[in-house]
JSON list of C-alpha atoms and ligand atoms in Angstrom, two decimals:
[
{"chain": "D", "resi": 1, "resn": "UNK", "atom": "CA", "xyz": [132.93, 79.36, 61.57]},
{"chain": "D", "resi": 2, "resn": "UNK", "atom": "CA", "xyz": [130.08, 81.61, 60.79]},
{"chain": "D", "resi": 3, "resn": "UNK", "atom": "CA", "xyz": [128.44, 83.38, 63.90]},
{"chain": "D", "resi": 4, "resn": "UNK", "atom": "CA", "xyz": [124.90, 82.33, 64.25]},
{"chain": "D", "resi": 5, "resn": "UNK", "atom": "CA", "xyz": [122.03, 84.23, 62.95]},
{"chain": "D", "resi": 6, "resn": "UNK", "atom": "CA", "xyz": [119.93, 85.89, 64.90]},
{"chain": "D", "resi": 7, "resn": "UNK", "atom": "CA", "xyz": [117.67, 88.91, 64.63]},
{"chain": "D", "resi": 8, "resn": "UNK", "atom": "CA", "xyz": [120.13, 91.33, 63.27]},
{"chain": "D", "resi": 9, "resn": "UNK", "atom": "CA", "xyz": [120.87, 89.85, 60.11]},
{"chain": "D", "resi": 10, "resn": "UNK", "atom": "CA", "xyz": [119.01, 90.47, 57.11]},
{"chain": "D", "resi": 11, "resn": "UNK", "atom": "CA", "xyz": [119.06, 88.31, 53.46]},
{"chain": "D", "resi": 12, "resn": "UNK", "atom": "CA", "xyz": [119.28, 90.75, 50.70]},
{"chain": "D", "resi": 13, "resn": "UNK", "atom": "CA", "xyz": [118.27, 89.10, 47.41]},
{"chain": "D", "resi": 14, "resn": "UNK", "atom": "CA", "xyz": [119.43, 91.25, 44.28]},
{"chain": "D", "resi": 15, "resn": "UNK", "atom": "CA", "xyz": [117.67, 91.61, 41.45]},
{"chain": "D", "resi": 16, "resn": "UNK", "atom": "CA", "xyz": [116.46, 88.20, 40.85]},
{"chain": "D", "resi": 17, "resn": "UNK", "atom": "CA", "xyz": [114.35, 88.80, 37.40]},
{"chain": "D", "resi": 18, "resn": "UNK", "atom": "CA", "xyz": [113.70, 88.02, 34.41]},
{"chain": "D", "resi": 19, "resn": "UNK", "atom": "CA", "xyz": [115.93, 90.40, 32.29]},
{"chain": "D", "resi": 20, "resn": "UNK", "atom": "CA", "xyz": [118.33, 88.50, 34.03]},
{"chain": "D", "resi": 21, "resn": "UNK", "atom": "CA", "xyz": [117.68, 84.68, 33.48]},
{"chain": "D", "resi": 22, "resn": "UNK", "atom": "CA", "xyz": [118.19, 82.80, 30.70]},
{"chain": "D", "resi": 23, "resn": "UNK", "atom": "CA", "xyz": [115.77, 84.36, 27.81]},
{"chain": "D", "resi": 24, "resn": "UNK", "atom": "CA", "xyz": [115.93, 87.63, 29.27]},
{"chain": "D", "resi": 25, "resn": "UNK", "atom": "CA", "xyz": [117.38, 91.14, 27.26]},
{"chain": "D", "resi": 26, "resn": "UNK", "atom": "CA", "xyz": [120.57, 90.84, 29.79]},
{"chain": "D", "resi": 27, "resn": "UNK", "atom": "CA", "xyz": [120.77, 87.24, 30.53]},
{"chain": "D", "resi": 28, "resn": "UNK", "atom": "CA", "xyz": [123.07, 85.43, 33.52]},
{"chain": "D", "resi": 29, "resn": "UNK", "atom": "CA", "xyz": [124.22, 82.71, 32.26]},
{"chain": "D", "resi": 30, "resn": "UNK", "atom": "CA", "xyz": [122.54, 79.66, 35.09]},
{"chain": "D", "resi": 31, "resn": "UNK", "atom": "CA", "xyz": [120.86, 83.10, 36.40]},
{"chain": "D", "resi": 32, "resn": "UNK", "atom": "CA", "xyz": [117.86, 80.71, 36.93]},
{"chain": "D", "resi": 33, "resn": "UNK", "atom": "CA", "xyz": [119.56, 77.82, 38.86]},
{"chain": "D", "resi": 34, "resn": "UNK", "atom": "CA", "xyz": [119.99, 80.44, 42.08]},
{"chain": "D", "resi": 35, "resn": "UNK", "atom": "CA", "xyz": [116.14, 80.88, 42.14]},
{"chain": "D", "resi": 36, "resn": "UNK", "atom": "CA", "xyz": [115.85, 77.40, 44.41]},
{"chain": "D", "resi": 37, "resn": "UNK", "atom": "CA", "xyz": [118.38, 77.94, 46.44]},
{"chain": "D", "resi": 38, "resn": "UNK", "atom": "CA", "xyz": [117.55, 81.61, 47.59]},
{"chain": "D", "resi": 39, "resn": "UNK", "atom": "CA", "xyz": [114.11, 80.75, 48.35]},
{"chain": "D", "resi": 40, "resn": "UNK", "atom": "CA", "xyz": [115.19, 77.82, 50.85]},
{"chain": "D", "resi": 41, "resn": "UNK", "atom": "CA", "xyz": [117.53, 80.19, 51.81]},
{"chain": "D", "resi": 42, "resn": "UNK", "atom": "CA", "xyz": [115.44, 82.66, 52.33]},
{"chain": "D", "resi": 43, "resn": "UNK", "atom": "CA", "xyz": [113.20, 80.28, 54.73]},
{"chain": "D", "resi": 44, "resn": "UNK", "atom": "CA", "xyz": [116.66, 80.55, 57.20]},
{"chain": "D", "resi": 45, "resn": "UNK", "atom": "CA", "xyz": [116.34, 84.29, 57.73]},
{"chain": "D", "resi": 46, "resn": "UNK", "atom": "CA", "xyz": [114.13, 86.40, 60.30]},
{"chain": "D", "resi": 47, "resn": "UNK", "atom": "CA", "xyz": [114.45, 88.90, 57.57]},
{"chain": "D", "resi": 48, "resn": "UNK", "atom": "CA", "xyz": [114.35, 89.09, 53.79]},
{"chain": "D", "resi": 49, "resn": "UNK", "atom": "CA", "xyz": [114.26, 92.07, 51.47]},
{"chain": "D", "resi": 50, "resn": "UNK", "atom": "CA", "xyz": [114.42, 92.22, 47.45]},
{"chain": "D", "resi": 51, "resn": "UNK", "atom": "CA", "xyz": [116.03, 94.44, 44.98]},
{"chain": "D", "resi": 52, "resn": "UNK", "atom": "CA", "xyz": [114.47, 95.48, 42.05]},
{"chain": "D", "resi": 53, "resn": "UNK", "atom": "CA", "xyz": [116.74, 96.76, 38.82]},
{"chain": "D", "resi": 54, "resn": "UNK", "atom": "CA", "xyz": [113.88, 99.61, 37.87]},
{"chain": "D", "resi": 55, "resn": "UNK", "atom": "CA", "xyz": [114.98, 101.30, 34.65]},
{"chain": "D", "resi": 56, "resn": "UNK", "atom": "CA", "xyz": [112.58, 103.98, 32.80]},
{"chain": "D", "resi": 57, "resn": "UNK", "atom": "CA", "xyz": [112.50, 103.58, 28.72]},
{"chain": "D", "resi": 58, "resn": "UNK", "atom": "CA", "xyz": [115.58, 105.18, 27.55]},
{"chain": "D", "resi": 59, "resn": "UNK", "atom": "CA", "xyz": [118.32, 105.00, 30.10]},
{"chain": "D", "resi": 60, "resn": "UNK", "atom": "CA", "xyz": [121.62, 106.07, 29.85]},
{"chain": "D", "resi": 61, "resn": "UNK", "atom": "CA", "xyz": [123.01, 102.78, 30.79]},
{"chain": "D", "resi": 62, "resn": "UNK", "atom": "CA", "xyz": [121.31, 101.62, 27.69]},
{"chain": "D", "resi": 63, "resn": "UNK", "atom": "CA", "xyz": [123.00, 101.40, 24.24]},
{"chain": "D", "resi": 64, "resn": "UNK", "atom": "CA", "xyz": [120.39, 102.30, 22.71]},
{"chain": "D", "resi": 65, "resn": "UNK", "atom": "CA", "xyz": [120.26, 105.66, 24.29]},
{"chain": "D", "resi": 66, "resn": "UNK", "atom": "CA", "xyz": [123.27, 106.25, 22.27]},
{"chain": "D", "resi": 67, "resn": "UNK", "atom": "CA", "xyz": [124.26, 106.94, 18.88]},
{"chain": "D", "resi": 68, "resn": "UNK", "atom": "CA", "xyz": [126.23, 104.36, 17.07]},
{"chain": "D", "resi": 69, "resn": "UNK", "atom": "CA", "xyz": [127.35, 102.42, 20.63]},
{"chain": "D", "resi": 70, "resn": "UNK", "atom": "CA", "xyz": [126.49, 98.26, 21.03]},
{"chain": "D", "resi": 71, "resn": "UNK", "atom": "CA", "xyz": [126.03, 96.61, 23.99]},
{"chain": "D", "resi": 72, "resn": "UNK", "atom": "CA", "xyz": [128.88, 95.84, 26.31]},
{"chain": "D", "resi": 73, "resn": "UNK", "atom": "CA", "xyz": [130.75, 98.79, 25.15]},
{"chain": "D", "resi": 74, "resn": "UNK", "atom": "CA", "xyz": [132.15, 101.67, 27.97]},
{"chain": "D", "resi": 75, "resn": "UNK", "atom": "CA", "xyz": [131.35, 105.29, 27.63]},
{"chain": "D", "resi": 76, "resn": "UNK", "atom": "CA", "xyz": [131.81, 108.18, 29.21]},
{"chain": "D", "resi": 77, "resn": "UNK", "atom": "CA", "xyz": [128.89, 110.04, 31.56]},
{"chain": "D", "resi": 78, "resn": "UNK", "atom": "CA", "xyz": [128.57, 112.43, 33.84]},
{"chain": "D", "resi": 79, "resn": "UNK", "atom": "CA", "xyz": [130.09, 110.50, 37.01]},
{"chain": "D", "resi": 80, "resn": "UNK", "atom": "CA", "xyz": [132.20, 108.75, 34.92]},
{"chain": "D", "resi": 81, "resn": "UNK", "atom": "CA", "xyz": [132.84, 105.67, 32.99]},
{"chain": "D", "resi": 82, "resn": "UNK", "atom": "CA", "xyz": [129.42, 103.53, 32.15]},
{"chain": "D", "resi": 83, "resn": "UNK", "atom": "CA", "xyz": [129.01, 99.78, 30.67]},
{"chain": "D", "resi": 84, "resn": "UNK", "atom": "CA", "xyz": [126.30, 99.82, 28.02]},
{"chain": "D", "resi": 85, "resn": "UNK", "atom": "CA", "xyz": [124.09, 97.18, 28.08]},
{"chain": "D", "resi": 86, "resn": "UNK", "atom": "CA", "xyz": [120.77, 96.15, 26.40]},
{"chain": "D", "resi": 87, "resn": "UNK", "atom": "CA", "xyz": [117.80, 97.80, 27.31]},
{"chain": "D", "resi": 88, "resn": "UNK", "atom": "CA", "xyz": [116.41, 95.67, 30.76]},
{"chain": "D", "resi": 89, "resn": "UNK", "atom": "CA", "xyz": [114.27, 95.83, 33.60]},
{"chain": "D", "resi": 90, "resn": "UNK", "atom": "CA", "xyz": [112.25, 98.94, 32.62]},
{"chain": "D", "resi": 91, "resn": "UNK", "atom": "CA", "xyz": [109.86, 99.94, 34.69]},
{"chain": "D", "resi": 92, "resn": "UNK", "atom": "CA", "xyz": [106.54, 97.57, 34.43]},
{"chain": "D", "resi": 93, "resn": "UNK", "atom": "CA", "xyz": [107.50, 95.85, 31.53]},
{"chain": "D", "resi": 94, "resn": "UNK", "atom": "CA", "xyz": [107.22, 91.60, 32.51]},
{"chain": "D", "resi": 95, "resn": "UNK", "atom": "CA", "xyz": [111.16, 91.40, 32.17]},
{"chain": "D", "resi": 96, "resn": "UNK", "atom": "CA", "xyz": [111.35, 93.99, 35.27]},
{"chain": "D", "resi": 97, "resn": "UNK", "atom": "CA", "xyz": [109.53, 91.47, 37.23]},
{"chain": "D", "resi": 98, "resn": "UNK", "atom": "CA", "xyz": [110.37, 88.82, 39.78]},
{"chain": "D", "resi": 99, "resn": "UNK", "atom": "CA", "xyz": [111.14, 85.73, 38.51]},
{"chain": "D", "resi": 100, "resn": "UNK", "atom": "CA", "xyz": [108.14, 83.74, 38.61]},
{"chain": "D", "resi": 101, "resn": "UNK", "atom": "CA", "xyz": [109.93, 80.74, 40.44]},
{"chain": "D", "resi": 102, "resn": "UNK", "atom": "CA", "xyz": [111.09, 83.60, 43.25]},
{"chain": "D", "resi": 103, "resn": "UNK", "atom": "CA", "xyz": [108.89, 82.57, 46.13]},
{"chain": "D", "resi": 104, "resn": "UNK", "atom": "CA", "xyz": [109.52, 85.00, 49.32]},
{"chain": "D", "resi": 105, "resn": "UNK", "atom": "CA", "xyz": [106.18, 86.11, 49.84]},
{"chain": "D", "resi": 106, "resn": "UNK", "atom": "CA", "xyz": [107.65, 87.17, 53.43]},
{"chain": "D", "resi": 107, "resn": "UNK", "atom": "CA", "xyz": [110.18, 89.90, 52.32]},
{"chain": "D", "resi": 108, "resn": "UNK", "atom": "CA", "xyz": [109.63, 93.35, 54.17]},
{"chain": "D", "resi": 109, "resn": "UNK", "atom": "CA", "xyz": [110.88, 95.41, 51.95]},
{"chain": "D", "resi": 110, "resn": "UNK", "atom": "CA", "xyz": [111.16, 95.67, 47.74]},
{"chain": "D", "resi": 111, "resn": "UNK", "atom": "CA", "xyz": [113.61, 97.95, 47.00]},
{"chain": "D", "resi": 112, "resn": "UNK", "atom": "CA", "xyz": [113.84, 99.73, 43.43]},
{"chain": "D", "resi": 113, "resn": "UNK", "atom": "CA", "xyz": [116.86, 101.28, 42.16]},
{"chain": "D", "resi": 114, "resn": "UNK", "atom": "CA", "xyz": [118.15, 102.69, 38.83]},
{"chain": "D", "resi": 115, "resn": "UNK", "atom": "CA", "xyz": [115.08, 105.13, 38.50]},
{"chain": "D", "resi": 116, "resn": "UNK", "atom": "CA", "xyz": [116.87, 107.72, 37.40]},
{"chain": "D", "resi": 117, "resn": "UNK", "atom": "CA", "xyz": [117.64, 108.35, 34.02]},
{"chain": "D", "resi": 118, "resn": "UNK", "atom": "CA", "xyz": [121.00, 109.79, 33.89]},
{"chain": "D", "resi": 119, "resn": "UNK", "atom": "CA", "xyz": [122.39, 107.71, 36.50]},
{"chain": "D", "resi": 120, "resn": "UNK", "atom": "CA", "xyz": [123.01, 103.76, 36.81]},
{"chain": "D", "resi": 121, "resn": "UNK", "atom": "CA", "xyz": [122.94, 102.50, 39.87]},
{"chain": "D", "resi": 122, "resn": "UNK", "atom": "CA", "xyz": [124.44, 98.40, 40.69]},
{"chain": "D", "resi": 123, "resn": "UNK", "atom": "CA", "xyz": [124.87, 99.43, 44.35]},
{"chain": "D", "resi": 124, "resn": "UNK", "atom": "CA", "xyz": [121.21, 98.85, 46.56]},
{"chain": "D", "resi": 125, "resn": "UNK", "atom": "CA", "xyz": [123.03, 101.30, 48.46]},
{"chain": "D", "resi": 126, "resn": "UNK", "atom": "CA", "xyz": [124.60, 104.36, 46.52]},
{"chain": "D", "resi": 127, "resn": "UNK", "atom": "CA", "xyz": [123.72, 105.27, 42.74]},
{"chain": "D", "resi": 128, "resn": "UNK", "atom": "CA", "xyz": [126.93, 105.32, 40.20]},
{"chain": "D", "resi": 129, "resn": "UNK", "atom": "CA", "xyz": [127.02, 109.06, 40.67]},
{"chain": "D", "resi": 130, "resn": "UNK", "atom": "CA", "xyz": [128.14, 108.22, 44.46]},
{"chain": "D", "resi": 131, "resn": "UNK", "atom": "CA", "xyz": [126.44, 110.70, 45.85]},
{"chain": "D", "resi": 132, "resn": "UNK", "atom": "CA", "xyz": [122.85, 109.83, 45.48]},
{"chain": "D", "resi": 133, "resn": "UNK", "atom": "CA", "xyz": [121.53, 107.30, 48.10]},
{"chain": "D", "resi": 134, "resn": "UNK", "atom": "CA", "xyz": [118.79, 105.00, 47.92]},
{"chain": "D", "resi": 135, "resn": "UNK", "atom": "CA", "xyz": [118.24, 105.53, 51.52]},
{"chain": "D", "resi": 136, "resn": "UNK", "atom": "CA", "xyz": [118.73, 101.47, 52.15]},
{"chain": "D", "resi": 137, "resn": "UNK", "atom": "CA", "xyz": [121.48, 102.28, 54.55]},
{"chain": "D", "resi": 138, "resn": "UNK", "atom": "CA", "xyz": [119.16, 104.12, 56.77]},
{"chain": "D", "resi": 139, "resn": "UNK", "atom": "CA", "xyz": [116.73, 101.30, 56.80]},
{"chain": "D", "resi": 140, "resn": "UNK", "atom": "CA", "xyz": [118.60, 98.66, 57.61]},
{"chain": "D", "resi": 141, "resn": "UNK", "atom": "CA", "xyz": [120.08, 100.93, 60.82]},
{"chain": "D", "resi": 142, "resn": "UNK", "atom": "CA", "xyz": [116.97, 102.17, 61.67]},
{"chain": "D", "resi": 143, "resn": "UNK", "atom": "CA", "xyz": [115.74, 98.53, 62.47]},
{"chain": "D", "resi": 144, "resn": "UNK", "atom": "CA", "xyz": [118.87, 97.55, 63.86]},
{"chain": "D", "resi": 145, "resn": "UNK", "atom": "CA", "xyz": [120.62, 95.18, 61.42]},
{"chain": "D", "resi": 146, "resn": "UNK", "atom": "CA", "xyz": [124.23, 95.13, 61.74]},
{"chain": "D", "resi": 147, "resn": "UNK", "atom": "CA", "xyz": [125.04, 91.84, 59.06]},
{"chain": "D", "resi": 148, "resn": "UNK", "atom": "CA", "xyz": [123.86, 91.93, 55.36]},
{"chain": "D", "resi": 149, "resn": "UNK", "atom": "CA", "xyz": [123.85, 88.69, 53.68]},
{"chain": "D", "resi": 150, "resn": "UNK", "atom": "CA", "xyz": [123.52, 89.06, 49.72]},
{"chain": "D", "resi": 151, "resn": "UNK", "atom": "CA", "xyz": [122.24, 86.55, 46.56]},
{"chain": "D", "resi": 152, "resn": "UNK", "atom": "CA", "xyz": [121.27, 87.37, 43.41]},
{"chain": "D", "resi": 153, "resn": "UNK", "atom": "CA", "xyz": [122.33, 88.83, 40.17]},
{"chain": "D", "resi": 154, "resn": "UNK", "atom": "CA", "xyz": [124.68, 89.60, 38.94]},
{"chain": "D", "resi": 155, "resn": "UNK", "atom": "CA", "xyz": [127.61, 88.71, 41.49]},
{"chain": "D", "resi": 156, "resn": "UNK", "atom": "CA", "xyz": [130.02, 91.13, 39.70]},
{"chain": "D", "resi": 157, "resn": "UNK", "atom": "CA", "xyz": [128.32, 93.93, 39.35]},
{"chain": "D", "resi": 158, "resn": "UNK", "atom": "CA", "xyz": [124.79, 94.51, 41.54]},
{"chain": "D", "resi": 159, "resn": "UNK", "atom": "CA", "xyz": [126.12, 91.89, 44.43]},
{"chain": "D", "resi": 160, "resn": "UNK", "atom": "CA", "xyz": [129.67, 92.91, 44.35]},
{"chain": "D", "resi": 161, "resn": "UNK", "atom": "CA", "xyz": [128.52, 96.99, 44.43]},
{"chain": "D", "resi": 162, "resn": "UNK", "atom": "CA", "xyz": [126.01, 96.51, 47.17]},
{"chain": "D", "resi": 163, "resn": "UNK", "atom": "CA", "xyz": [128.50, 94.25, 49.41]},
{"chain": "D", "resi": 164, "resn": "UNK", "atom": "CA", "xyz": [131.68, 97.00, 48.95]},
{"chain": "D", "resi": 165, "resn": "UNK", "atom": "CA", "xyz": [128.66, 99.75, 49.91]},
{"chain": "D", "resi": 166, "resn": "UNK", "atom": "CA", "xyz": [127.48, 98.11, 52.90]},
{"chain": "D", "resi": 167, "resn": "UNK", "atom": "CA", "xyz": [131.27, 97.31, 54.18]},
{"chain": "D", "resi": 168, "resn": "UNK", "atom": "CA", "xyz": [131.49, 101.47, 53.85]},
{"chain": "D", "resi": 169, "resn": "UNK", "atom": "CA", "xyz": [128.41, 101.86, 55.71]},
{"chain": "D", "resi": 170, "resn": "UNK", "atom": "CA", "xyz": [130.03, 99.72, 58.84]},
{"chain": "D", "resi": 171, "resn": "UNK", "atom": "CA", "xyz": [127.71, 96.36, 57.96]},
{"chain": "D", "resi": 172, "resn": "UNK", "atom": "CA", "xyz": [129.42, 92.84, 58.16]},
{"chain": "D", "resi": 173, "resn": "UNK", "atom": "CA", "xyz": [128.82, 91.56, 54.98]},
{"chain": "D", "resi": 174, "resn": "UNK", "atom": "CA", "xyz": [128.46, 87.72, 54.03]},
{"chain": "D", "resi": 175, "resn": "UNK", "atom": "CA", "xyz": [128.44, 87.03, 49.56]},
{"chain": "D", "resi": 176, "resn": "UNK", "atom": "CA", "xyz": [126.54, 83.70, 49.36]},
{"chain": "D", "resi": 177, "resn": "UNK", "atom": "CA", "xyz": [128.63, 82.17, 46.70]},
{"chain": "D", "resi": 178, "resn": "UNK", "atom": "CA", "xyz": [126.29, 79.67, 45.09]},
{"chain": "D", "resi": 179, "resn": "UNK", "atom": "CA", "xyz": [123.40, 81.87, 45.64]},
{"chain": "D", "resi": 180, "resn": "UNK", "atom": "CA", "xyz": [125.11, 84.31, 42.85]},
{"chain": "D", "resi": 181, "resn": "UNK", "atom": "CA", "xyz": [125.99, 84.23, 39.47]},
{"chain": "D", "resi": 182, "resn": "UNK", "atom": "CA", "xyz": [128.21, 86.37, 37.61]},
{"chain": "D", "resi": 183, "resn": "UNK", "atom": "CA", "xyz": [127.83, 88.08, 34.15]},
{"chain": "D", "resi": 184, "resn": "UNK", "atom": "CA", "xyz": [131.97, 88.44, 33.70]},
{"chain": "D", "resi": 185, "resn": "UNK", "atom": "CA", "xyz": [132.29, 90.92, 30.97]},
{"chain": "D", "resi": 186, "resn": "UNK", "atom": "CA", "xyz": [135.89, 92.06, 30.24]},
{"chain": "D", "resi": 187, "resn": "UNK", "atom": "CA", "xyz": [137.13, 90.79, 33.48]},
{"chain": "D", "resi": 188, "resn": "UNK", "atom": "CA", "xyz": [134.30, 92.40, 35.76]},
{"chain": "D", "resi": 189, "resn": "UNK", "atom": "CA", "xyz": [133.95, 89.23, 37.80]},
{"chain": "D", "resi": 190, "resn": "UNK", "atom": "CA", "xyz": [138.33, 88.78, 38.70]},
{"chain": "D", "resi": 191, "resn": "UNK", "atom": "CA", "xyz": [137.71, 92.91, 39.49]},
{"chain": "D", "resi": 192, "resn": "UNK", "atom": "CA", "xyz": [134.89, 92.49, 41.59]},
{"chain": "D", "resi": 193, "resn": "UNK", "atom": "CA", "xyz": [136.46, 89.43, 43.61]},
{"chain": "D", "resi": 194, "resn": "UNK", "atom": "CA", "xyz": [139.81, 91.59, 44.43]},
{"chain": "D", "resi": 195, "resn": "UNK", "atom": "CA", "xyz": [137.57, 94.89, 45.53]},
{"chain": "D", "resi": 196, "resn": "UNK", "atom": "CA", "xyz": [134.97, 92.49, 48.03]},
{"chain": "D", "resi": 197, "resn": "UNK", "atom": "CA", "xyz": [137.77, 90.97, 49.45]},
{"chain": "D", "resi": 198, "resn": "UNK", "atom": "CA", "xyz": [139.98, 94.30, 49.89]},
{"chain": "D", "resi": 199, "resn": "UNK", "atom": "CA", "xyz": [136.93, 95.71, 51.56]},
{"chain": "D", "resi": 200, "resn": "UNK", "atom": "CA", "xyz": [136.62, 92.90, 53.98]},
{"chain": "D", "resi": 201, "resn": "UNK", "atom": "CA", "xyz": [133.54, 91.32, 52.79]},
{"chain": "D", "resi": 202, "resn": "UNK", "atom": "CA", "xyz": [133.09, 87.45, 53.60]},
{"chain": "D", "resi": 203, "resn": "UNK", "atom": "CA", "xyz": [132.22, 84.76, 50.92]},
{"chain": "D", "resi": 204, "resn": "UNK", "atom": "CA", "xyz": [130.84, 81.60, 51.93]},
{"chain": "D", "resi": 205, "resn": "UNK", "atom": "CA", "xyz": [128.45, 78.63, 50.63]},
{"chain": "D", "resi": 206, "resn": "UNK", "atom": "CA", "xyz": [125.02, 78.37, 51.59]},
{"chain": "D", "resi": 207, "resn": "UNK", "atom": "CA", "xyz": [125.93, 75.01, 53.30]},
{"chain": "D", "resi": 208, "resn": "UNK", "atom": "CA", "xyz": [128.34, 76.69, 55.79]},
{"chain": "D", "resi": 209, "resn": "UNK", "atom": "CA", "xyz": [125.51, 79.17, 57.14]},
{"chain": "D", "resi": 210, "resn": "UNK", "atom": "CA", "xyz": [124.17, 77.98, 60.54]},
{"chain": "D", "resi": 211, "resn": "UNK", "atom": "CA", "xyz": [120.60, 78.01, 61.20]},
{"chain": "D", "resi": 212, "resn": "UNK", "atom": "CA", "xyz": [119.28, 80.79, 63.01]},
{"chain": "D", "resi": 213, "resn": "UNK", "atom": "CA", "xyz": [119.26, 80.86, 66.92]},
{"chain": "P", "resi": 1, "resn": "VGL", "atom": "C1", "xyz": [122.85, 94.72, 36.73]},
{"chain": "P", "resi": 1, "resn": "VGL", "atom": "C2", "xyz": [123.94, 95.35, 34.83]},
{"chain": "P", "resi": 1, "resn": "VGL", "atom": "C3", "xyz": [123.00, 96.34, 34.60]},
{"chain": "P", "resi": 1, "resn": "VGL", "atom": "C4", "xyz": [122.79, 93.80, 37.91]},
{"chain": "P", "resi": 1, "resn": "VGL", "atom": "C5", "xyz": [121.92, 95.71, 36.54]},
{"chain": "P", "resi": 1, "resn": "VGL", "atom": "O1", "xyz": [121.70, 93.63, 38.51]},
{"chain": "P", "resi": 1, "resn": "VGL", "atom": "O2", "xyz": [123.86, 93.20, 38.25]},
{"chain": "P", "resi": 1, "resn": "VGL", "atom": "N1", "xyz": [123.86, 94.56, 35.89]},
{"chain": "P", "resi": 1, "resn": "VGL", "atom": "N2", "xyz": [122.00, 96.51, 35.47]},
{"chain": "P", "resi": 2, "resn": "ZN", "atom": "ZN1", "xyz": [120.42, 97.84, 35.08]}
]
């Protein structure tokens, strides 16, 4: 059974914009059917905070930022291997932007990652480099948080990179199953199920979390 929650647990809602729902550049498929169920979820939690994906024009996740590459395709940068992908969520453009559904007006924190232009960050917690921090982990000890609970997009790659991270930061960490949805490109989703549940992290449906106490 899931402990209670209580003070020290915070909802972290990834990336939940329009890039990412149906008729955005990097579409979820059902991205959009989450959007109810994370705000009622969200209405459960002491404590909310959102992720922003926050690319400038001409990334280096981007395909277009290279030569002759498509979408989907792997190459190689400086931390290693990168997925391409279409251009998305750059910086103040309306697909960077919360889905207009998304209604947490009471989340104390947005958090923006993926600034930089040589590096791709899916983790809220540590860029792809692995060595550059978005300072999130410091946050969330600073005010005394001890369980993350993610939703959002995409569950194999943002969700699944930001729930591995927290485990390594000492968090308890809860995946909300049907508060996720996956992109699954060349078997990222079966990969990121085997590394969440080798680190430890928990997976559960939003119908098995208690209220808080
Ligand atoms: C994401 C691919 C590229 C995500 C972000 O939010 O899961 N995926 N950028
Ligand atoms: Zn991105």
């Amino acid at each position: 059974m899931h402990a209670p929650l209580t003070d020290r647990d915070i909802l972290l809602v990834v990336d939940v914009q329009n890039d990412f729902l149906p008729g955005g550049a990097l579409a979820v498929p059902d991205g959009d059917a989450i959007v109810p169920i994370v705000n009622r979820l969200a209405r459960r939690f002491a404590h909310v905070i959102l992720t922003q994906d926050w690319h400038v024009a001409g990334h280096l996740s981007f395909a277009s930022a290279h030569p002759a590459k498509s979408p989907f395709e792997i190459v190689d940068l400086a931390y290693g291997p990168q997925v391409l992908w279409p251009d998305h969520c750059v910086q103040g453009t309306v697909g960077a932007e919360f889905a207009p559904g998304l209604d947490i007006p009471q989340a104390e924190l947005v958090l923006r990652k993926g600034y930089r232009r040589e590096i791709d960050s899916y983790s809220v917690f540590l860029e792809a480099d692995r060595v550059t921090h978005t300072g999130l982990a410091g946050y969330l000890r600073e005010r005394g948080f001890t369980r993350v609970h993610l939703a959002g997009l995409a569950t194999d790659f943002c969700v699944a990179w930001s729930a591995v991270d927290a485990r390594g930061y000492g968090f308890e960490v809860v995946v909300i199953d049907d508060a996720c949805r996956a992109i699954d490109t060349g078997g990222s989703l079966a990969a990121a199920r085997t590394r969440m549940r080798d680190a430890g992290v928990e997976e559960v449906r939003s119908s098995e979390l208690p209220g808080i106490s």
